[in-house]
């Protein structure tokens, strides 16, 4: 059993708090992704769990054992049975792949090399890689070797510090799949920290978001994406179209129509949050103006499988975005009708009107991609 508990973790460097009362539970045998911008405290949290630094407050428990309690217990890293994969991999350049993987094993297992071959195969590298040196490997292969080294001693918990950064898109996806397979095959509990939203949402059974040292929300990826607790969180996790409106009776009236709400108890002035893929774009046809909100396509950005449209709503100064299939996107200048699919989130607008153009007139804002 290797369930991880972090209770009320507070850590600081000098006079500045980096983590403030972080509570985190990672169930046994699962991967939790911690998402956050640079400077949010992601790596510091890993360093506290690993034992590289001591927290000022709080407790870290791994597999039911207290490994750190502020002012009382601080096991050194080598006594915590935790694997660690650094952002840059940190392989020893003078050692072969097999020697790198075997580095943390007891002397007998290092000599036999059987465990090294086993974990190399687990991460998708066959025995032909065993005698190569790190400089003879691609970036993705180096990351897999680093993971194999972390898994070799059979730790119940592995920490991954942005292990896919710097890899191109195709290699990143391939390496992510290999990592997930290897962790699942050993039943290893894992914590992944990343600033890549797609990476966190696709890999974590749960995703926690750190902002300014606080864990704002931790939930299943679909829950976090569809129902973020705050508007700032909504803007951070994916793209968001935010429009002002008035909520009541389970719906919100806004420039995009009368839309059903996820939280039907919300009322009064609100900011409605809509994901761009919820906005359906239909051709404008004669006699159908009552079937949606009229708009004009002002820009189209092609991403391959999909396109993002910028759409100017009739009679309003600002625009909204919609994500549509790449092969079916109208061109700039074309007229369209917009409808919204599914329920939307709404957040009380107290004090937020100044952020929306200093005007009481309905406008719409688009967050950046």
mmCIF file of C-alpha atoms in Angstrom:
data_model
loop_
_atom_site.group_PDB
_atom_site.id
_atom_site.type_symbol
_atom_site.label_atom_id
_atom_site.label_comp_id
_atom_site.label_asym_id
_atom_site.label_seq_id
_atom_site.Cartn_x
_atom_site.Cartn_y
_atom_site.Cartn_z
ATOM 1 C CA UNK A 1 0.000 0.000 0.000
ATOM 2 C CA UNK A 2 1.421 3.415 -0.935
ATOM 3 C CA UNK A 3 -1.347 5.943 -0.499
ATOM 4 C CA UNK A 4 0.112 9.435 -0.159
ATOM 5 C CA UNK A 5 -1.270 11.980 2.301
ATOM 6 C CA UNK A 6 -0.063 15.565 2.474
ATOM 7 C CA UNK A 7 -1.794 17.425 5.299
ATOM 8 C CA UNK A 8 -1.604 21.220 5.639
ATOM 9 C CA UNK A 9 1.827 21.496 3.986
ATOM 10 C CA UNK A 10 3.370 24.945 4.288
ATOM 11 C CA UNK A 11 6.842 25.638 2.949
ATOM 12 C CA UNK A 12 8.829 28.799 2.334
ATOM 13 C CA UNK A 13 12.177 30.062 1.116
ATOM 14 C CA UNK A 14 13.337 32.944 3.282
ATOM 15 C CA UNK A 15 10.367 35.156 4.082
ATOM 16 C CA UNK A 16 8.213 34.163 1.119
ATOM 17 C CA UNK A 17 5.669 31.319 1.475
ATOM 18 C CA UNK A 18 5.780 28.957 -1.518
ATOM 19 C CA UNK A 19 3.163 26.458 -0.293
ATOM 20 C CA UNK A 20 0.287 27.475 1.955
ATOM 21 C CA UNK A 21 -1.695 24.738 3.683
ATOM 22 C CA UNK A 22 -1.686 22.175 0.844
ATOM 23 C CA UNK A 23 -3.852 19.083 1.412
ATOM 24 C CA UNK A 24 -3.401 16.249 -1.069
ATOM 25 C CA UNK A 25 -4.436 12.581 -1.118
ATOM 26 C CA UNK A 26 -3.191 10.224 -3.836
ATOM 27 C CA UNK A 27 -4.887 6.802 -3.640
ATOM 28 C CA UNK A 28 -2.767 3.671 -3.816
ATOM 29 C CA UNK A 29 -1.806 2.641 -7.348
ATOM 30 C CA UNK A 30 -3.064 5.809 -9.042
ATOM 31 C CA UNK A 31 -1.470 8.831 -10.704
ATOM 32 C CA UNK A 32 -2.417 12.330 -9.634
ATOM 33 C CA UNK A 33 -1.299 15.223 -11.821
ATOM 34 C CA UNK A 34 -0.491 18.566 -10.215
ATOM 35 C CA UNK A 35 -1.042 21.393 -12.675
ATOM 36 C CA UNK A 36 0.288 24.886 -12.178
ATOM 37 C CA UNK A 37 2.106 27.788 -13.774
ATOM 38 C CA UNK A 38 5.802 28.460 -13.191
ATOM 39 C CA UNK A 39 6.337 29.581 -9.608
ATOM 40 C CA UNK A 40 3.098 28.065 -8.310
ATOM 41 C CA UNK A 41 4.912 25.663 -5.962
ATOM 42 C CA UNK A 42 4.732 22.406 -7.954
ATOM 43 C CA UNK A 43 8.378 21.391 -7.668
ATOM 44 C CA UNK A 44 8.567 22.574 -4.057
ATOM 45 C CA UNK A 45 5.717 20.206 -3.196
ATOM 46 C CA UNK A 46 7.645 17.304 -4.752
ATOM 47 C CA UNK A 47 10.806 18.320 -2.886
ATOM 48 C CA UNK A 48 8.904 18.297 0.418
ATOM 49 C CA UNK A 49 7.437 14.838 -0.303
ATOM 50 C CA UNK A 50 10.837 13.528 -1.388
ATOM 51 C CA UNK A 51 12.591 14.978 1.669
ATOM 52 C CA UNK A 52 14.937 17.340 -0.158
ATOM 53 C CA UNK A 53 13.582 20.219 1.933
ATOM 54 C CA UNK A 54 11.678 20.388 5.218
ATOM 55 C CA UNK A 55 8.247 21.946 5.435
ATOM 56 C CA UNK A 56 7.461 24.576 8.082
ATOM 57 C CA UNK A 57 4.048 23.043 8.840
ATOM 58 C CA UNK A 58 2.160 19.884 8.019
ATOM 59 C CA UNK A 59 2.657 16.137 7.666
ATOM 60 C CA UNK A 60 3.620 13.783 4.823
ATOM 61 C CA UNK A 61 2.460 10.160 5.108
ATOM 62 C CA UNK A 62 3.452 7.461 2.592
ATOM 63 C CA UNK A 63 1.811 4.054 2.851
ATOM 64 C CA UNK A 64 0.580 4.777 6.374
ATOM 65 C CA UNK A 65 4.043 5.803 7.603
ATOM 66 C CA UNK A 66 4.857 9.346 8.676
ATOM 67 C CA UNK A 67 7.944 10.375 6.712
ATOM 68 C CA UNK A 68 7.794 14.077 7.641
ATOM 69 C CA UNK A 69 6.073 16.037 10.376
ATOM 70 C CA UNK A 70 7.129 19.636 10.892
ATOM 71 C CA UNK A 71 9.432 19.993 13.893
ATOM 72 C CA UNK A 72 9.221 16.276 14.791
ATOM 73 C CA UNK A 73 10.029 13.837 11.987
ATOM 74 C CA UNK A 74 12.127 14.243 8.851
ATOM 75 C CA UNK A 75 13.295 11.028 7.224
ATOM 76 C CA UNK A 76 16.121 11.607 4.725
ATOM 77 C CA UNK A 77 15.272 10.929 1.064
ATOM 78 C CA UNK A 78 17.061 7.556 0.988
ATOM 79 C CA UNK A 79 14.855 6.287 3.845
ATOM 80 C CA UNK A 80 11.527 7.179 2.210
ATOM 81 C CA UNK A 81 11.400 4.509 -0.553
ATOM 82 C CA UNK A 82 10.322 7.100 -3.122
ATOM 83 C CA UNK A 83 11.418 7.158 -6.755
ATOM 84 C CA UNK A 84 12.152 10.525 -8.339
ATOM 85 C CA UNK A 85 12.342 11.470 -12.020
ATOM 86 C CA UNK A 86 13.867 14.915 -12.479
ATOM 87 C CA UNK A 87 12.824 17.270 -15.262
ATOM 88 C CA UNK A 88 16.059 16.836 -17.206
ATOM 89 C CA UNK A 89 16.362 13.079 -16.552
ATOM 90 C CA UNK A 90 19.771 13.503 -14.837
ATOM 91 C CA UNK A 91 21.362 10.358 -16.265
ATOM 92 C CA UNK A 92 25.030 9.706 -15.546
ATOM 93 C CA UNK A 93 26.806 10.332 -18.874
ATOM 94 C CA UNK A 94 29.766 8.010 -18.116
ATOM 95 C CA UNK A 95 27.523 4.996 -17.354
ATOM 96 C CA UNK A 96 25.701 2.727 -19.769
ATOM 97 C CA UNK A 97 21.917 2.551 -19.817
ATOM 98 C CA UNK A 98 21.977 -0.687 -17.800
ATOM 99 C CA UNK A 99 24.370 0.835 -15.256
ATOM 100 C CA UNK A 100 22.177 3.934 -14.939
ATOM 101 C CA UNK A 101 19.070 1.816 -14.374
ATOM 102 C CA UNK A 102 20.844 -0.426 -11.834
ATOM 103 C CA UNK A 103 22.435 2.437 -9.916
ATOM 104 C CA UNK A 104 20.046 2.363 -6.952
ATOM 105 C CA UNK A 105 19.832 -1.444 -6.662
ATOM 106 C CA UNK A 106 21.607 -3.640 -4.098
ATOM 107 C CA UNK A 107 25.030 -4.807 -5.286
ATOM 108 C CA UNK A 108 23.867 -8.334 -6.112
ATOM 109 C CA UNK A 109 21.066 -7.141 -8.365
ATOM 110 C CA UNK A 110 23.410 -4.639 -10.036
ATOM 111 C CA UNK A 111 25.764 -7.461 -11.038
ATOM 112 C CA UNK A 112 23.023 -9.752 -12.327
ATOM 113 C CA UNK A 113 21.429 -7.024 -14.532
ATOM 114 C CA UNK A 114 18.162 -8.965 -14.687
ATOM 115 C CA UNK A 115 16.185 -6.231 -12.994
ATOM 116 C CA UNK A 116 17.628 -3.601 -15.340
ATOM 117 C CA UNK A 117 16.507 -5.576 -18.402
ATOM 118 C CA UNK A 118 13.083 -6.116 -16.825
ATOM 119 C CA UNK A 119 12.331 -2.434 -16.217
ATOM 120 C CA UNK A 120 13.804 -1.385 -19.557
ATOM 121 C CA UNK A 121 11.315 -3.686 -21.239
ATOM 122 C CA UNK A 122 8.607 -2.276 -18.994
ATOM 123 C CA UNK A 123 9.223 1.250 -20.347
ATOM 124 C CA UNK A 124 9.359 0.044 -23.958
ATOM 125 C CA UNK A 125 13.139 -0.299 -24.473
ATOM 126 C CA UNK A 126 14.590 -3.696 -25.341
ATOM 127 C CA UNK A 127 17.940 -5.119 -24.223
ATOM 128 C CA UNK A 128 19.737 -3.633 -27.239
ATOM 129 C CA UNK A 129 19.672 -0.297 -25.384
ATOM 130 C CA UNK A 130 21.406 -1.686 -22.289
ATOM 131 C CA UNK A 131 24.996 -0.943 -23.356
ATOM 132 C CA UNK A 132 24.355 2.445 -24.946
ATOM 133 C CA UNK A 133 25.403 5.682 -23.304
ATOM 134 C CA UNK A 134 22.908 8.504 -22.645
ATOM 135 C CA UNK A 135 24.282 10.655 -25.492
ATOM 136 C CA UNK A 136 23.358 7.854 -27.922
ATOM 137 C CA UNK A 137 19.676 8.089 -26.995
ATOM 138 C CA UNK A 138 16.901 10.380 -28.170
ATOM 139 C CA UNK A 139 15.234 12.718 -25.694
ATOM 140 C CA UNK A 140 12.262 10.401 -25.260
ATOM 141 C CA UNK A 141 14.522 7.383 -24.730
ATOM 142 C CA UNK A 142 16.473 9.257 -22.062
ATOM 143 C CA UNK A 143 13.239 10.036 -20.199
ATOM 144 C CA UNK A 144 12.261 6.359 -20.330
ATOM 145 C CA UNK A 145 15.642 5.326 -18.934
ATOM 146 C CA UNK A 146 15.210 7.850 -16.118
ATOM 147 C CA UNK A 147 11.819 6.335 -15.310
ATOM 148 C CA UNK A 148 13.278 2.806 -15.467
ATOM 149 C CA UNK A 149 15.970 3.868 -12.979
ATOM 150 C CA UNK A 150 13.310 5.241 -10.632
ATOM 151 C CA UNK A 151 11.217 2.048 -10.907
ATOM 152 C CA UNK A 152 14.102 -0.421 -10.579
ATOM 153 C CA UNK A 153 14.179 -0.497 -6.732
ATOM 154 C CA UNK A 154 10.390 -1.140 -6.747
ATOM 155 C CA UNK A 155 9.418 2.031 -4.862
ATOM 156 C CA UNK A 156 5.769 2.230 -3.824
ATOM 157 C CA UNK A 157 5.660 5.927 -4.826
ATOM 158 C CA UNK A 158 7.230 7.739 -7.783
ATOM 159 C CA UNK A 159 7.417 11.521 -8.248
ATOM 160 C CA UNK A 160 7.713 12.915 -11.787
ATOM 161 C CA UNK A 161 8.861 16.515 -12.185
ATOM 162 C CA UNK A 162 7.761 17.672 -15.675
ATOM 163 C CA UNK A 163 9.386 14.599 -17.256
ATOM 164 C CA UNK A 164 8.180 15.321 -20.803
ATOM 165 C CA UNK A 165 9.245 18.951 -21.148
ATOM 166 C CA UNK A 166 11.283 19.721 -24.243
ATOM 167 C CA UNK A 167 10.000 16.741 -26.245
ATOM 168 C CA UNK A 168 8.200 17.278 -29.548
ATOM 169 C CA UNK A 169 4.459 16.559 -29.647
ATOM 170 C CA UNK A 170 4.575 13.051 -31.157
ATOM 171 C CA UNK A 171 7.436 11.908 -28.924
ATOM 172 C CA UNK A 172 5.749 13.403 -25.873
ATOM 173 C CA UNK A 173 2.566 11.413 -26.508
ATOM 174 C CA UNK A 174 4.521 8.194 -27.091
ATOM 175 C CA UNK A 175 6.602 8.678 -23.943
ATOM 176 C CA UNK A 176 3.522 9.498 -21.846
ATOM 177 C CA UNK A 177 1.906 6.244 -22.969
ATOM 178 C CA UNK A 178 5.049 4.277 -22.040
ATOM 179 C CA UNK A 179 5.176 5.915 -18.605
ATOM 180 C CA UNK A 180 1.517 5.168 -17.866
ATOM 181 C CA UNK A 181 1.971 1.557 -18.944
ATOM 182 C CA UNK A 182 5.040 1.087 -16.756
ATOM 183 C CA UNK A 183 3.438 2.634 -13.672
ATOM 184 C CA UNK A 184 0.236 0.595 -14.096
ATOM 185 C CA UNK A 185 2.196 -2.632 -14.659
ATOM 186 C CA UNK A 186 3.911 -2.248 -11.284
ATOM 187 C CA UNK A 187 0.870 -0.802 -9.484
ATOM 188 C CA UNK A 188 2.976 2.209 -8.531
ATOM 189 C CA UNK A 189 1.446 5.301 -6.966
ATOM 190 C CA UNK A 190 2.637 8.433 -8.746
ATOM 191 C CA UNK A 191 2.535 12.213 -8.611
ATOM 192 C CA UNK A 192 3.200 14.109 -11.848
ATOM 193 C CA UNK A 193 3.751 17.858 -11.857
ATOM 194 C CA UNK A 194 3.325 19.752 -15.103
ATOM 195 C CA UNK A 195 2.302 23.087 -16.593
ATOM 196 C CA UNK A 196 0.788 21.314 -19.619
ATOM 197 C CA UNK A 197 -2.995 21.171 -19.273
ATOM 198 C CA UNK A 198 -3.530 18.446 -21.876
ATOM 199 C CA UNK A 199 -0.856 16.334 -20.225
ATOM 200 C CA UNK A 200 -2.429 16.650 -16.785
ATOM 201 C CA UNK A 201 -5.989 16.007 -17.989
ATOM 202 C CA UNK A 202 -5.014 12.975 -20.081
ATOM 203 C CA UNK A 203 -2.736 11.279 -17.524
ATOM 204 C CA UNK A 204 -4.138 11.911 -14.068
ATOM 205 C CA UNK A 205 -6.910 9.927 -12.468
ATOM 206 C CA UNK A 206 -7.232 13.128 -10.501
ATOM 207 C CA UNK A 207 -5.824 16.568 -11.286
ATOM 208 C CA UNK A 208 -4.976 19.177 -8.683
ATOM 209 C CA UNK A 209 -4.355 22.812 -9.558
ATOM 210 C CA UNK A 210 -1.813 24.862 -7.613
ATOM 211 C CA UNK A 211 -2.094 28.636 -7.761
ATOM 212 C CA UNK A 212 0.242 30.839 -5.714
ATOM 213 C CA UNK A 213 1.036 27.948 -3.394
ATOM 214 C CA UNK A 214 -2.550 26.903 -2.739
ATOM 215 C CA UNK A 215 -4.287 23.790 -4.031
ATOM 216 C CA UNK A 216 -7.428 25.396 -5.459
ATOM 217 C CA UNK A 217 -9.204 22.233 -6.600
ATOM 218 C CA UNK A 218 -8.433 18.531 -6.963
ATOM 219 C CA UNK A 219 -10.885 16.405 -8.918
ATOM 220 C CA UNK A 220 -11.306 13.943 -11.760
ATOM 221 C CA UNK A 221 -10.184 15.541 -15.052
ATOM 222 C CA UNK A 222 -13.711 15.827 -16.497
ATOM 223 C CA UNK A 223 -15.038 17.398 -13.287
ATOM 224 C CA UNK A 224 -12.184 19.899 -13.123
ATOM 225 C CA UNK A 225 -12.605 20.898 -16.773
ATOM 226 C CA UNK A 226 -16.406 21.125 -16.796
ATOM 227 C CA UNK A 227 -17.038 22.544 -13.324
ATOM 228 C CA UNK A 228 -14.002 24.529 -12.104
ATOM 229 C CA UNK A 229 -14.599 26.155 -8.733
ATOM 230 C CA UNK A 230 -13.510 29.661 -9.741
ATOM 231 C CA UNK A 231 -13.417 31.768 -12.874
ATOM 232 C CA UNK A 232 -9.624 32.086 -12.649
ATOM 233 C CA UNK A 233 -9.409 28.308 -12.545
ATOM 234 C CA UNK A 234 -11.737 28.031 -15.551
ATOM 235 C CA UNK A 235 -9.473 30.338 -17.533
ATOM 236 C CA UNK A 236 -6.370 28.384 -16.518
ATOM 237 C CA UNK A 237 -7.643 24.873 -17.260
ATOM 238 C CA UNK A 238 -8.298 25.010 -20.991
ATOM 239 C CA UNK A 239 -9.850 27.818 -23.000
ATOM 240 C CA UNK A 240 -12.876 29.736 -21.795
ATOM 241 C CA UNK A 241 -15.347 32.151 -23.328
ATOM 242 C CA UNK A 242 -16.627 34.450 -20.565
ATOM 243 C CA UNK A 243 -19.754 36.547 -21.080
ATOM 244 C CA UNK A 244 -21.726 38.635 -18.567
ATOM 245 C CA UNK A 245 -25.286 37.667 -17.840
ATOM 246 C CA UNK A 246 -28.065 37.386 -15.294
ATOM 247 C CA UNK A 247 -28.850 34.059 -13.639
ATOM 248 C CA UNK A 248 -32.116 32.855 -12.181
ATOM 249 C CA UNK A 249 -34.413 29.842 -12.256
ATOM 250 C CA UNK A 250 -31.628 27.488 -13.347
ATOM 251 C CA UNK A 251 -30.630 29.460 -16.468
ATOM 252 C CA UNK A 252 -28.474 32.413 -17.393
ATOM 253 C CA UNK A 253 -29.522 35.107 -19.868
ATOM 254 C CA UNK A 254 -26.452 36.308 -21.762
ATOM 255 C CA UNK A 255 -25.393 37.458 -25.251
ATOM 256 C CA UNK A 256 -25.362 33.830 -26.410
ATOM 257 C CA UNK A 257 -28.935 33.185 -25.359
ATOM 258 C CA UNK A 258 -30.820 31.637 -22.452
ATOM 259 C CA UNK A 259 -28.510 28.852 -21.297
ATOM 260 C CA UNK A 260 -28.998 26.102 -18.682
ATOM 261 C CA UNK A 261 -26.713 26.226 -15.654
ATOM 262 C CA UNK A 262 -24.718 23.465 -14.000
ATOM 263 C CA UNK A 263 -25.450 25.028 -10.601
ATOM 264 C CA UNK A 264 -29.120 25.910 -10.666
ATOM 265 C CA UNK A 265 -28.926 27.765 -7.348
ATOM 266 C CA UNK A 266 -26.835 30.621 -8.764
ATOM 267 C CA UNK A 267 -28.698 33.908 -9.162
ATOM 268 C CA UNK A 268 -28.139 37.573 -9.953
ATOM 269 C CA UNK A 269 -25.381 39.187 -12.056
ATOM 270 C CA UNK A 270 -22.865 36.571 -13.155
ATOM 271 C CA UNK A 271 -20.051 35.805 -15.557
ATOM 272 C CA UNK A 272 -21.063 32.793 -17.622
ATOM 273 C CA UNK A 273 -18.232 30.461 -18.638
ATOM 274 C CA UNK A 274 -18.582 28.513 -21.884
ATOM 275 C CA UNK A 275 -15.992 26.223 -23.431
ATOM 276 C CA UNK A 276 -15.309 27.069 -27.110
ATOM 277 C CA UNK A 277 -16.281 23.577 -28.236
ATOM 278 C CA UNK A 278 -19.746 24.100 -26.721
ATOM 279 C CA UNK A 279 -20.470 26.874 -29.210
ATOM 280 C CA UNK A 280 -22.057 25.306 -32.278
ATOM 281 C CA UNK A 281 -21.625 27.214 -35.542
ATOM 282 C CA UNK A 282 -24.364 26.816 -38.161
ATOM 283 C CA UNK A 283 -24.616 28.349 -41.644
ATOM 284 C CA UNK A 284 -26.836 31.434 -41.712
ATOM 285 C CA UNK A 285 -29.803 30.585 -43.926
ATOM 286 C CA UNK A 286 -32.808 32.739 -44.892
ATOM 287 C CA UNK A 287 -35.719 32.441 -42.498
ATOM 288 C CA UNK A 288 -33.736 30.835 -39.683
ATOM 289 C CA UNK A 289 -32.586 33.899 -37.758
ATOM 290 C CA UNK A 290 -34.676 32.836 -34.749
ATOM 291 C CA UNK A 291 -32.688 29.615 -34.286
ATOM 292 C CA UNK A 292 -29.562 31.133 -32.778
ATOM 293 C CA UNK A 293 -27.459 34.219 -32.216
ATOM 294 C CA UNK A 294 -26.284 35.856 -35.437
ATOM 295 C CA UNK A 295 -22.565 36.507 -35.886
ATOM 296 C CA UNK A 296 -19.888 37.132 -38.482
ATOM 297 C CA UNK A 297 -16.673 35.136 -38.733
ATOM 298 C CA UNK A 298 -13.780 37.575 -38.345
ATOM 299 C CA UNK A 299 -10.836 35.168 -38.084
ATOM 300 C CA UNK A 300 -10.047 31.496 -38.504
ATOM 301 C CA UNK A 301 -7.015 29.662 -37.094
ATOM 302 C CA UNK A 302 -6.386 26.181 -38.445
ATOM 303 C CA UNK A 303 -4.870 23.544 -36.108
ATOM 304 C CA UNK A 304 -5.318 20.414 -38.224
ATOM 305 C CA UNK A 305 -8.141 18.332 -36.748
ATOM 306 C CA UNK A 306 -9.930 21.475 -35.592
ATOM 307 C CA UNK A 307 -10.087 25.224 -36.155
ATOM 308 C CA UNK A 308 -10.739 28.103 -33.784
ATOM 309 C CA UNK A 309 -13.056 30.806 -35.083
ATOM 310 C CA UNK A 310 -13.327 34.366 -33.848
ATOM 311 C CA UNK A 311 -16.933 35.480 -34.206
ATOM 312 C CA UNK A 312 -18.348 38.998 -33.943
ATOM 313 C CA UNK A 313 -21.810 38.918 -32.365
ATOM 314 C CA UNK A 314 -24.337 41.221 -34.010
ATOM 315 C CA UNK A 315 -24.719 44.498 -32.132
ATOM 316 C CA UNK A 316 -21.915 43.854 -29.641
ATOM 317 C CA UNK A 317 -18.405 45.354 -29.549
ATOM 318 C CA UNK A 318 -16.451 42.207 -28.683
ATOM 319 C CA UNK A 319 -16.125 38.679 -30.007
ATOM 320 C CA UNK A 320 -16.317 35.074 -28.865
ATOM 321 C CA UNK A 321 -14.448 31.973 -29.981
ATOM 322 C CA UNK A 322 -15.714 28.597 -31.132
ATOM 323 C CA UNK A 323 -13.821 25.392 -31.786
ATOM 324 C CA UNK A 324 -15.066 23.472 -34.825
ATOM 325 C CA UNK A 325 -13.876 20.626 -37.056
ATOM 326 C CA UNK A 326 -10.941 21.737 -39.168
ATOM 327 C CA UNK A 327 -12.430 20.651 -42.487
ATOM 328 C CA UNK A 328 -15.804 22.254 -41.800
ATOM 329 C CA UNK A 329 -14.857 25.767 -40.724
ATOM 330 C CA UNK A 330 -16.462 28.794 -42.372
ATOM 331 C CA UNK A 331 -14.159 31.438 -43.794
ATOM 332 C CA UNK A 332 -13.709 34.978 -42.472
ATOM 333 C CA UNK A 333 -16.540 37.215 -43.624
ATOM 334 C CA UNK A 334 -19.150 34.452 -43.644
ATOM 335 C CA UNK A 335 -22.315 34.823 -41.608
ATOM 336 C CA UNK A 336 -23.219 32.192 -39.028
ATOM 337 C CA UNK A 337 -25.737 31.326 -36.344
ATOM 338 C CA UNK A 338 -24.499 30.297 -32.910
ATOM 339 C CA UNK A 339 -26.092 27.958 -30.388
ATOM 340 C CA UNK A 340 -24.624 26.573 -27.181
ATOM 341 C CA UNK A 341 -24.599 22.876 -26.364
ATOM 342 C CA UNK A 342 -24.934 21.655 -22.779
ATOM 343 C CA UNK A 343 -24.926 23.353 -19.419
ATOM 344 C CA UNK A 344 -22.590 26.212 -18.547
ATOM 345 C CA UNK A 345 -20.927 27.460 -15.379
ATOM 346 C CA UNK A 346 -21.683 30.855 -13.869
ATOM 347 C CA UNK A 347 -19.766 32.832 -11.252
ATOM 348 C CA UNK A 348 -21.058 35.832 -9.246
ATOM 349 C CA UNK A 349 -19.944 39.094 -10.857
ATOM 350 C CA UNK A 350 -19.330 41.068 -7.667
ATOM 351 C CA UNK A 351 -16.738 43.716 -8.509
ATOM 352 C CA UNK A 352 -15.966 42.165 -11.913
ATOM 353 C CA UNK A 353 -17.725 44.613 -14.245
ATOM 354 C CA UNK A 354 -14.598 46.780 -14.579
ATOM 355 C CA UNK A 355 -12.755 43.794 -16.012
ATOM 356 C CA UNK A 356 -15.282 43.587 -18.813
ATOM 357 C CA UNK A 357 -14.741 46.842 -20.563
ATOM 358 C CA UNK A 358 -15.917 49.275 -17.824
ATOM 359 C CA UNK A 359 -19.396 49.005 -19.254
ATOM 360 C CA UNK A 360 -22.783 47.686 -18.204
ATOM 361 C CA UNK A 361 -23.501 46.714 -21.800
ATOM 362 C CA UNK A 362 -23.163 42.983 -22.556
ATOM 363 C CA UNK A 363 -19.781 42.118 -24.037
ATOM 364 C CA UNK A 364 -17.867 38.882 -24.538
ATOM 365 C CA UNK A 365 -14.278 38.067 -23.819
ATOM 366 C CA UNK A 366 -12.044 35.380 -25.290
ATOM 367 C CA UNK A 367 -9.156 33.939 -23.318
ATOM 368 C CA UNK A 368 -5.962 33.258 -25.192
ATOM 369 C CA UNK A 369 -5.162 29.842 -26.590
#
